[in-house]
Amino acid sequence: MTQTPGKLQVDDKAVDLPVRAGTIGPSVVDIGKMYAQTGMFTYDPGFTSTASCESKITYIDGDEGVLLYRGYPIEQLAEHGDFLESCYLLLYGELPTKAQKAEFDYTVTRHTMVHEQMARFFAGFRRDAHPMAVMTGVVGALSAFYHDSTDISDPNQRMVASIRLISKMPTLAAMAYKYTIGQPFVYPKNELDFTSNFLRMCFAVPCEEYKVNPVLSRALDRIFILHADHEQNASTSTVRLAGSSGANPFACIAAGIACLWGPAHGGANEAALKMLAEIGTVDRIPEYVKRAKDKSDPFRLMGFGHRVYKNYDPRAKIMQKTCHEVLSEMGIKDDPLLDVAVELERIALSDEYFIEKKLYPNVDFYSGITLKALGFPVSMFTVLFAVARTVGWISQWKEMIEDPSQRIGRPRQLYTGYDKRDYGPISER
Ligand code: SDX
């Protein structure tokens, strides 16, 4: 929907810039023709005021703490549905009927195995390699095995690649974990649901039957729902930019994994747990809050703050509830890390600095405690985030490829380097 154009006046140049409104949320000023009309670029490193695309998948209202997947509130999806239902919703745009859900579950389940030769990749890594390093490598390597779903111009191949990625990420993630602990890989079992299958591939050993705890499986499934998509975050933007060149979907998802690994992004769940462990006891919290506020100290409260949420991250509330469920199911009466997290949250939320900068706990603040209680090592936390976010990445990639106005992403710059100068011989330098 086009609104009254905006006007831009720079020196003697005045241009009309079309304004477009979305369904909900901020309108956009379309600056696509601005360089041609003014000879100037816009400048927005970090993209704090820039919409990179049009999308129908996920909506976030940062001031109200709202997160919608295809219009459905995250609280309702997490409460009533399972992860594969949210995958179907993100991919196809509508909640599945009973028959559609059964068919989708069947299809995903039967793509969970990986080519047997992929197992050899793992042997090339050191046993102490970070699982995210392994995942970046092996997911990119999928394009060396599944050539029949790399033609991005073919809608069927795009869908096959999407299903393969959603289905095989848990298998590869479990293999990455097993490899680091020196245990044999466990094959997927078709009789199990997505998340139970993943838990079994991670924690089963050949010497005895592994019984899935339904409470823990439900909790992890809900955690996957919370992490499934989040509009144009850094890793999704990476996937979109990689995909805009026509790169195959497996390579694009590997690029997303690499970006997610950063501690400012998906790596924050690992960093947040390490921070809580470093703080150790409640009495040391003020020292760390002081450091977080000190501009000369690079320390930040990991799991706090967000580019979009200037209110409580709705996922963090659900995560906190899930954390208590898992701790109680595991019979963990008092987890010192949880005590530190709850007290740190209380102190931070009443501190002027955090209030003024609107810094609240984000999805990563309580997830680490929960994942640790589920039995995962800290190094696997971001891998679990990647398992869940794969559906968001591939849904956004598919939306971009299917957008008729899609073209390669190629930002410009403000150049502040040397003007033209001549080369001189080394003898004169
Ligand atoms: C995720 O984008 C997404 O949607 C991401 C994600 C998703 O689902 O994809 O939600 C997942 O990445 C969640 C965020 C996880 N990261 C962390 O928890 C790391 C700690 N948080 C910060 O690094 C930071 O808050 C970011 C990276 C999350 C947001 O950075 P911004 O938007 O660039 O904000 P900023 O760094 O400009 O901070 C604004 C101010 C600064 O102070 P001033 O320079 O204005 O004086 O707030 C301060 C910052 O110093 N600040 C913090 C802080 N976060 C911001 N101070 C202390 N501790 C913090 N955690």
Coordinates of C-alpha atoms and ligand atoms in Angstrom, one line a residue:
M1 CA 0.0 0.0 0.0
T2 CA 1.6 3.4 -1.1
Q3 CA 1.2 6.4 1.1
T4 CA 1.9 10.1 0.5
P5 CA 5.5 10.3 -0.7
G6 CA 8.2 11.5 1.6
K7 CA 10.3 14.5 0.5
L8 CA 14.1 14.7 0.7
Q9 CA 15.8 18.0 0.2
V10 CA 19.6 18.1 0.0
D11 CA 21.3 21.3 -1.2
D12 CA 19.4 22.3 -4.3
K13 CA 18.1 18.8 -4.9
A14 CA 14.6 17.8 -3.8
V15 CA 13.2 14.3 -4.5
D16 CA 9.9 12.6 -3.7
L17 CA 10.5 9.2 -2.0
P18 CA 7.6 6.8 -2.1
V19 CA 6.3 5.6 1.3
R20 CA 4.9 2.1 1.6
A21 CA 2.9 0.7 4.6
G22 CA 3.0 -2.9 5.7
T23 CA 0.1 -4.9 7.2
I24 CA 1.3 -3.9 10.7
G25 CA 4.4 -2.2 12.0
P26 CA 6.5 0.7 10.6
S27 CA 6.0 1.9 7.1
V28 CA 9.1 2.2 4.8
V29 CA 10.5 5.0 2.7
D30 CA 11.5 3.4 -0.6
I31 CA 15.0 4.9 -1.4
G32 CA 15.6 2.5 -4.4
K33 CA 15.9 5.4 -6.8
M34 CA 17.6 7.9 -4.5
Y35 CA 21.1 7.4 -5.7
A36 CA 20.0 7.9 -9.4
Q37 CA 18.1 11.1 -8.4
T38 CA 20.6 12.6 -5.9
G39 CA 24.0 10.9 -6.5
M40 CA 24.0 10.1 -2.8
F41 CA 23.7 6.9 -0.8
T42 CA 21.9 6.4 2.5
Y43 CA 24.2 5.4 5.4
D44 CA 23.1 3.0 8.1
P45 CA 25.8 0.6 9.3
G46 CA 24.2 -2.0 11.5
F47 CA 20.9 -1.4 9.6
T48 CA 19.3 0.2 12.7
S49 CA 16.8 2.0 10.4
T50 CA 16.8 -0.2 7.3
A51 CA 14.4 -2.7 6.0
S52 CA 16.3 -5.1 3.7
C53 CA 13.3 -6.8 2.2
E54 CA 9.6 -7.3 2.2
S55 CA 8.5 -10.5 4.1
K56 CA 5.3 -12.2 5.1
I57 CA 6.9 -14.7 7.5
T58 CA 7.6 -13.2 11.0
Y59 CA 6.6 -10.0 12.7
I60 CA 8.2 -8.6 15.8
D61 CA 6.9 -5.6 17.8
G62 CA 9.9 -4.7 19.9
D63 CA 8.1 -2.1 22.1
E64 CA 5.2 -4.5 22.9
G65 CA 7.3 -7.7 23.1
V66 CA 5.2 -9.3 20.4
L67 CA 6.5 -12.2 18.1
L68 CA 4.2 -13.6 15.4
Y69 CA 4.9 -16.5 13.0
R70 CA 2.7 -15.9 10.0
G71 CA 0.4 -13.9 12.3
Y72 CA 0.2 -16.5 15.1
P73 CA 1.6 -15.4 18.5
I74 CA 4.6 -17.4 19.7
E75 CA 2.9 -18.0 23.0
Q76 CA 0.0 -19.9 21.4
L77 CA 2.3 -21.9 19.0
A78 CA 4.6 -22.9 21.9
E79 CA 1.7 -23.8 24.1
H80 CA -0.5 -25.8 21.7
G81 CA 1.6 -27.0 18.8
D82 CA 4.8 -28.9 18.1
F83 CA 8.0 -27.8 16.3
L84 CA 7.1 -29.5 13.0
E85 CA 3.8 -27.7 13.0
S86 CA 5.6 -24.4 13.3
C87 CA 8.0 -25.6 10.5
Y88 CA 5.0 -26.3 8.2
L89 CA 3.5 -22.8 9.1
L90 CA 6.8 -21.0 8.4
L91 CA 7.4 -22.8 5.2
Y92 CA 3.9 -22.9 3.7
G93 CA 2.3 -19.9 5.4
E94 CA -0.7 -21.7 7.0
L95 CA -1.2 -24.1 9.9
P96 CA -1.5 -27.7 8.5
T97 CA -4.7 -29.8 8.6
K98 CA -4.5 -33.1 10.3
A99 CA -3.7 -34.9 7.0
Q100 CA -1.1 -32.3 6.0
K101 CA 0.6 -32.5 9.3
A102 CA 0.7 -36.3 9.2
E103 CA 2.2 -36.2 5.7
F104 CA 4.7 -33.5 6.6
D105 CA 5.9 -35.4 9.7
Y106 CA 6.2 -38.6 7.6
T107 CA 8.2 -36.8 4.9
V108 CA 10.6 -35.1 7.4
T109 CA 11.1 -38.3 9.3
R110 CA 12.1 -40.1 6.1
H111 CA 14.8 -37.6 5.3
T112 CA 16.6 -37.7 8.6
M113 CA 19.4 -40.1 7.5
V114 CA 22.5 -38.6 5.8
H115 CA 24.6 -40.1 3.1
E116 CA 26.8 -42.7 4.8
Q117 CA 30.0 -41.2 3.4
M118 CA 29.2 -38.0 5.3
A119 CA 30.4 -39.8 8.5
R120 CA 33.9 -39.7 7.1
F121 CA 34.0 -35.9 7.3
F122 CA 33.8 -36.0 11.1
A123 CA 37.0 -38.1 11.2
G124 CA 38.9 -35.2 9.7
F125 CA 38.1 -32.9 12.7
R126 CA 40.0 -32.9 16.0
R127 CA 37.8 -34.5 18.7
D128 CA 38.0 -31.2 20.7
A129 CA 36.7 -29.1 17.7
H130 CA 33.9 -26.8 18.6
P131 CA 30.7 -28.5 17.3
M132 CA 29.7 -25.2 15.5
A133 CA 33.0 -25.5 13.5
V134 CA 32.0 -29.0 12.6
M135 CA 28.4 -28.0 11.7
T136 CA 29.6 -25.1 9.5
G137 CA 31.7 -27.6 7.6
V138 CA 29.4 -30.6 7.2
V139 CA 26.3 -28.6 6.4
G140 CA 28.1 -26.9 3.6
A141 CA 29.3 -30.3 2.5
L142 CA 25.7 -31.5 2.0
S143 CA 25.8 -29.7 -1.4
A144 CA 28.5 -32.2 -2.4
F145 CA 26.0 -35.1 -1.9
Y146 CA 22.6 -33.8 -2.8
H147 CA 23.1 -32.3 -6.3
D148 CA 19.5 -33.3 -7.2
S149 CA 18.2 -30.4 -5.0
T150 CA 20.6 -27.6 -5.8
D151 CA 18.9 -26.1 -8.8
I152 CA 17.2 -23.1 -7.1
S153 CA 15.2 -22.3 -10.2
D154 CA 13.2 -25.6 -9.8
P155 CA 10.4 -25.2 -7.2
N156 CA 10.4 -28.9 -6.5
Q157 CA 14.2 -29.0 -5.9
R158 CA 13.8 -25.9 -3.6
M159 CA 11.2 -27.8 -1.5
V160 CA 13.3 -31.0 -1.5
A161 CA 16.4 -29.1 -0.3
S162 CA 14.2 -27.3 2.4
I163 CA 12.9 -30.6 3.8
R164 CA 16.4 -32.2 3.6
L165 CA 17.9 -29.4 5.6
I166 CA 15.2 -29.4 8.3
S167 CA 15.4 -33.2 8.6
K168 CA 19.1 -33.7 8.5
M169 CA 20.2 -30.9 10.8
P170 CA 19.3 -32.8 14.0
T171 CA 21.2 -35.9 12.6
L172 CA 24.3 -33.9 11.8
A173 CA 24.1 -32.0 15.1
A174 CA 23.9 -35.3 17.1
M175 CA 26.8 -36.7 15.0
A176 CA 28.8 -33.6 15.9
Y177 CA 28.1 -34.1 19.6
K178 CA 28.8 -37.8 19.5
Y179 CA 32.1 -37.2 17.7
T180 CA 33.3 -34.7 20.3
I181 CA 32.6 -37.2 23.2
G182 CA 34.1 -40.2 21.3
Q183 CA 30.8 -42.2 21.2
P184 CA 29.5 -44.0 18.1
F185 CA 26.9 -42.2 15.9
V186 CA 23.3 -43.2 16.5
Y187 CA 21.0 -43.6 13.5
P188 CA 17.6 -41.9 13.5
K189 CA 14.6 -44.1 14.3
N190 CA 11.4 -43.5 12.2
E191 CA 9.0 -44.4 15.0
L192 CA 10.1 -41.4 17.1
D193 CA 8.9 -37.8 16.6
F194 CA 11.4 -35.1 15.5
T195 CA 12.7 -34.0 19.0
S196 CA 12.6 -37.4 20.6
N197 CA 14.6 -38.7 17.7
F198 CA 17.2 -36.0 18.2
L199 CA 17.4 -36.7 22.0
R200 CA 18.0 -40.4 21.3
M201 CA 20.6 -39.7 18.6
C202 CA 22.4 -37.5 21.1
F203 CA 22.1 -39.6 24.3
A204 CA 21.6 -43.2 23.3
V205 CA 24.5 -45.7 23.5
P206 CA 24.7 -49.2 21.8
C207 CA 24.9 -50.9 25.2
E208 CA 21.4 -50.3 26.3
E209 CA 17.9 -49.1 25.1
Y210 CA 17.4 -45.3 25.5
K211 CA 14.0 -44.3 26.8
V212 CA 12.9 -40.8 25.8
N213 CA 11.6 -38.7 28.7
P214 CA 8.4 -37.1 27.2
V215 CA 8.6 -34.1 29.6
L216 CA 12.1 -33.3 28.4
S217 CA 11.3 -34.0 24.8
R218 CA 8.3 -31.6 25.0
A219 CA 10.4 -29.0 26.6
L220 CA 13.1 -29.2 24.0
D221 CA 10.5 -29.2 21.2
R222 CA 9.1 -26.0 22.7
I223 CA 12.6 -24.5 22.8
F224 CA 12.9 -25.3 19.1
I225 CA 9.7 -23.5 18.4
L226 CA 11.0 -20.4 20.2
H227 CA 14.1 -20.3 18.1
A228 CA 12.6 -21.1 14.7
D229 CA 12.5 -17.7 13.1
H230 CA 13.0 -14.1 14.0
E231 CA 12.6 -11.8 10.9
Q232 CA 15.8 -10.3 9.5
N233 CA 18.3 -11.1 12.2
A234 CA 22.0 -11.2 11.4
S235 CA 22.2 -14.9 10.4
T236 CA 18.9 -14.8 8.4
S237 CA 20.3 -11.7 6.6
T238 CA 23.5 -13.6 5.9
V239 CA 21.4 -16.5 4.4
R240 CA 19.4 -14.0 2.2
L241 CA 22.6 -12.2 1.0
A242 CA 24.3 -15.5 0.2
G243 CA 21.2 -16.8 -1.6
S244 CA 20.8 -13.6 -3.6
S245 CA 23.9 -14.6 -5.6
G246 CA 22.2 -17.9 -6.6
A247 CA 24.3 -20.0 -4.2
N248 CA 22.8 -23.4 -3.4
P249 CA 20.7 -23.6 -0.2
F250 CA 23.1 -25.9 1.6
A251 CA 25.9 -23.4 1.2
C252 CA 23.6 -20.5 2.3
I253 CA 22.6 -22.4 5.5
A254 CA 26.2 -23.0 6.2
A255 CA 26.8 -19.3 6.0
G256 CA 23.9 -18.7 8.4
I257 CA 25.5 -21.2 10.9
A258 CA 28.8 -19.3 10.7
C259 CA 27.1 -16.0 11.5
L260 CA 24.9 -17.4 14.2
W261 CA 28.0 -18.6 16.0
G262 CA 29.0 -15.1 17.1
P263 CA 28.5 -14.3 20.8
A264 CA 26.5 -11.2 20.0
H265 CA 24.0 -13.5 18.2
G266 CA 23.3 -17.2 18.6
G267 CA 26.6 -17.7 20.5
A268 CA 25.1 -15.7 23.4
N269 CA 23.4 -18.7 25.0
E270 CA 26.8 -20.3 25.4
A271 CA 28.3 -17.0 26.5
A272 CA 25.4 -16.3 28.9
L273 CA 25.9 -19.6 30.7
K274 CA 29.7 -19.1 31.0
M275 CA 29.0 -15.6 32.4
L276 CA 26.6 -17.0 35.0
A277 CA 29.2 -19.6 35.9
E278 CA 31.9 -16.9 36.2
I279 CA 29.7 -14.8 38.4
G280 CA 29.2 -18.0 40.4
T281 CA 27.3 -16.5 43.4
V282 CA 24.7 -13.9 44.0
D283 CA 27.0 -11.7 46.1
R284 CA 29.2 -11.2 43.1
I285 CA 26.5 -9.8 40.8
P286 CA 26.9 -6.1 41.7
E287 CA 30.6 -6.3 40.5
Y288 CA 29.5 -7.6 37.1
V289 CA 26.6 -5.2 36.7
K290 CA 29.1 -2.4 37.4
R291 CA 31.4 -3.8 34.7
A292 CA 28.5 -4.1 32.2
K293 CA 27.7 -0.4 32.7
D294 CA 31.4 0.7 32.4
K295 CA 32.0 2.0 28.9
S296 CA 35.7 1.3 29.2
D297 CA 35.0 -2.4 30.0
P298 CA 34.0 -4.6 27.0
F299 CA 32.1 -6.9 29.3
R300 CA 28.4 -7.0 28.6
L301 CA 25.6 -9.0 30.3
M302 CA 25.2 -11.9 27.9
G303 CA 21.6 -12.8 27.3
F304 CA 20.5 -9.2 27.9
G305 CA 19.5 -6.5 25.4
H306 CA 18.2 -6.8 21.8
R307 CA 18.3 -4.7 18.7
V308 CA 14.5 -4.9 18.3
Y309 CA 13.0 -5.9 21.7
K310 CA 12.9 -2.8 23.9
N311 CA 10.6 -4.7 26.2
Y312 CA 10.8 -8.3 27.6
D313 CA 11.6 -10.8 24.8
P314 CA 8.4 -13.0 24.8
R315 CA 10.6 -16.0 24.2
A316 CA 12.5 -15.4 27.4
K317 CA 9.4 -15.6 29.5
I318 CA 8.4 -19.0 27.9
M319 CA 12.1 -20.1 28.3
Q320 CA 12.1 -19.2 32.0
K321 CA 8.9 -21.3 32.5
T322 CA 10.4 -24.2 30.5
C323 CA 13.6 -23.9 32.6
H324 CA 11.7 -24.5 35.8
E325 CA 9.8 -27.5 34.3
V326 CA 13.1 -29.1 33.2
L327 CA 14.9 -28.5 36.5
S328 CA 11.9 -30.0 38.4
E329 CA 11.7 -33.0 36.0
M330 CA 15.4 -33.6 36.5
G331 CA 15.0 -33.3 40.2
I332 CA 17.4 -30.3 40.4
K333 CA 16.1 -28.6 43.5
D334 CA 18.4 -25.5 43.5
D335 CA 20.7 -24.7 40.6
P336 CA 23.1 -22.1 41.7
L337 CA 23.2 -20.8 38.1
L338 CA 19.5 -20.3 38.2
D339 CA 19.7 -18.4 41.5
V340 CA 22.3 -16.1 40.0
A341 CA 20.2 -15.7 36.8
V342 CA 17.0 -14.8 38.7
E343 CA 18.8 -12.4 41.0
L344 CA 20.8 -10.8 38.1
E345 CA 17.6 -10.3 36.2
R346 CA 16.0 -8.7 39.3
I347 CA 18.9 -6.3 39.9
A348 CA 19.3 -5.4 36.2
L349 CA 15.6 -4.7 35.7
S350 CA 15.6 -2.3 38.6
D351 CA 18.9 -0.6 37.6
E352 CA 18.6 2.9 36.0
Y353 CA 21.1 2.1 33.3
F354 CA 19.2 -1.0 32.0
I355 CA 15.9 0.7 32.4
E356 CA 17.1 3.8 30.4
K357 CA 18.6 1.6 27.7
K358 CA 15.6 -0.7 27.7
L359 CA 17.8 -3.8 28.2
Y360 CA 15.8 -6.9 29.1
P361 CA 16.6 -10.6 29.2
N362 CA 16.5 -12.1 25.7
V363 CA 15.9 -15.7 24.5
D364 CA 19.5 -16.6 25.4
F365 CA 19.3 -15.7 29.0
Y366 CA 17.6 -18.8 30.4
S367 CA 18.2 -21.2 27.6
G368 CA 21.7 -22.2 28.7
I369 CA 20.5 -23.3 32.2
T370 CA 17.7 -25.3 30.6
L371 CA 19.9 -26.9 27.9
K372 CA 22.6 -27.8 30.6
A373 CA 19.9 -29.5 32.7
L374 CA 18.8 -31.4 29.6
G375 CA 22.3 -32.9 29.5
F376 CA 23.9 -30.9 26.7
P377 CA 27.4 -29.5 27.1
V378 CA 27.8 -25.7 26.7
S379 CA 29.5 -26.1 23.3
M380 CA 26.3 -27.6 21.9
F381 CA 24.0 -24.7 22.9
T382 CA 24.4 -22.7 19.6
V383 CA 24.2 -25.9 17.6
L384 CA 20.7 -26.5 19.1
F385 CA 19.8 -22.9 18.1
A386 CA 21.0 -23.7 14.5
V387 CA 18.9 -26.9 14.4
A388 CA 15.8 -24.8 15.3
R389 CA 16.6 -21.8 13.1
T390 CA 17.2 -23.8 10.0
V391 CA 13.5 -23.7 9.2
G392 CA 13.5 -19.9 9.5
W393 CA 16.5 -19.5 7.4
I394 CA 15.2 -21.8 4.6
S395 CA 11.7 -20.2 4.7
Q396 CA 13.2 -16.8 4.3
W397 CA 15.6 -18.0 1.6
K398 CA 12.7 -19.6 -0.3
E399 CA 10.6 -16.4 0.0
M400 CA 13.5 -14.4 -1.4
I401 CA 14.1 -16.8 -4.3
E402 CA 10.4 -16.7 -5.1
D403 CA 10.2 -12.9 -5.0
P404 CA 10.0 -11.8 -8.7
S405 CA 11.8 -8.5 -7.8
Q406 CA 14.7 -10.5 -6.2
R407 CA 18.2 -9.4 -7.3
I408 CA 21.7 -9.8 -5.9
G409 CA 22.3 -7.8 -2.7
R410 CA 25.2 -5.4 -3.3
P411 CA 25.4 -2.5 -0.7
R412 CA 27.6 0.6 -1.3
Q413 CA 29.8 2.5 1.1
L414 CA 30.9 5.9 2.4
Y415 CA 34.5 6.0 1.2
T416 CA 36.9 7.8 3.5
G417 CA 40.2 6.4 2.2
Y418 CA 42.9 8.0 0.1
D419 CA 42.1 10.0 -3.0
K420 CA 43.8 8.8 -6.2
R421 CA 47.7 8.8 -5.8
D422 CA 50.6 7.5 -7.9
Y423 CA 52.7 4.4 -7.3
G424 CA 56.3 5.1 -6.3
P425 CA 59.3 2.7 -6.5
I426 CA 60.2 0.9 -3.3
S427 CA 63.6 2.6 -3.2
E428 CA 61.8 5.9 -2.6
R429 CA 59.4 4.7 0.3
Ligands
SDX1 C1 20.0 -13.0 19.5 O1 18.4 -9.9 15.9 C2 17.8 -11.0 16.5 O2 16.6 -11.2 16.3 C3 18.7 -11.9 17.2 C4 18.0 -13.1 18.0 C5 17.3 -14.0 17.0 O3 16.4 -14.7 17.5 O4 17.8 -14.2 15.9 O5 17.0 -12.6 18.9 C6 19.0 -13.9 18.8 O6 21.0 -12.8 18.9 C7 19.6 -12.4 20.8 C8 20.7 -11.4 21.3 C9 21.8 -12.3 21.9 N1 23.0 -11.4 22.3 C10 23.3 -11.1 23.5 O7 22.6 -11.5 24.5 C11 24.7 -10.4 23.7 C12 24.5 -9.2 24.6 N2 23.7 -8.2 24.0 C13 24.4 -7.2 23.3 O8 25.6 -7.5 22.7 C14 23.4 -6.3 22.5 O9 22.3 -6.0 23.3 C15 22.9 -6.8 21.1 C16 24.0 -7.3 20.2 C17 21.9 -8.0 21.4 C18 22.1 -5.7 20.5 O10 23.1 -4.7 20.1 P1 22.6 -3.3 19.5 O11 21.2 -3.3 19.1 O12 23.6 -2.9 18.5 O13 22.7 -2.4 20.8 P2 23.9 -1.6 21.2 O14 25.1 -2.6 21.2 O15 24.0 -0.4 20.4 O16 23.5 -1.3 22.7 C19 22.8 -0.1 22.9 C20 23.3 0.4 24.3 C21 24.8 0.5 24.3 O17 25.2 1.6 25.2 P3 25.4 3.1 24.6 O18 26.6 2.9 23.6 O19 24.1 3.5 23.9 O20 25.8 3.9 25.8 O21 23.0 -0.6 25.3 C22 24.2 -1.1 25.8 C23 25.4 -0.8 24.8 O22 26.6 -0.6 25.5 N3 24.1 -2.6 25.9 C24 24.5 -3.3 26.9 C25 24.1 -4.6 26.6 N4 23.5 -4.6 25.4 C26 23.5 -3.3 25.0 N5 25.1 -3.0 28.1 C27 25.3 -4.1 28.9 N6 25.0 -5.4 28.6 C28 24.4 -5.7 27.5 N7 24.0 -6.9 27.2

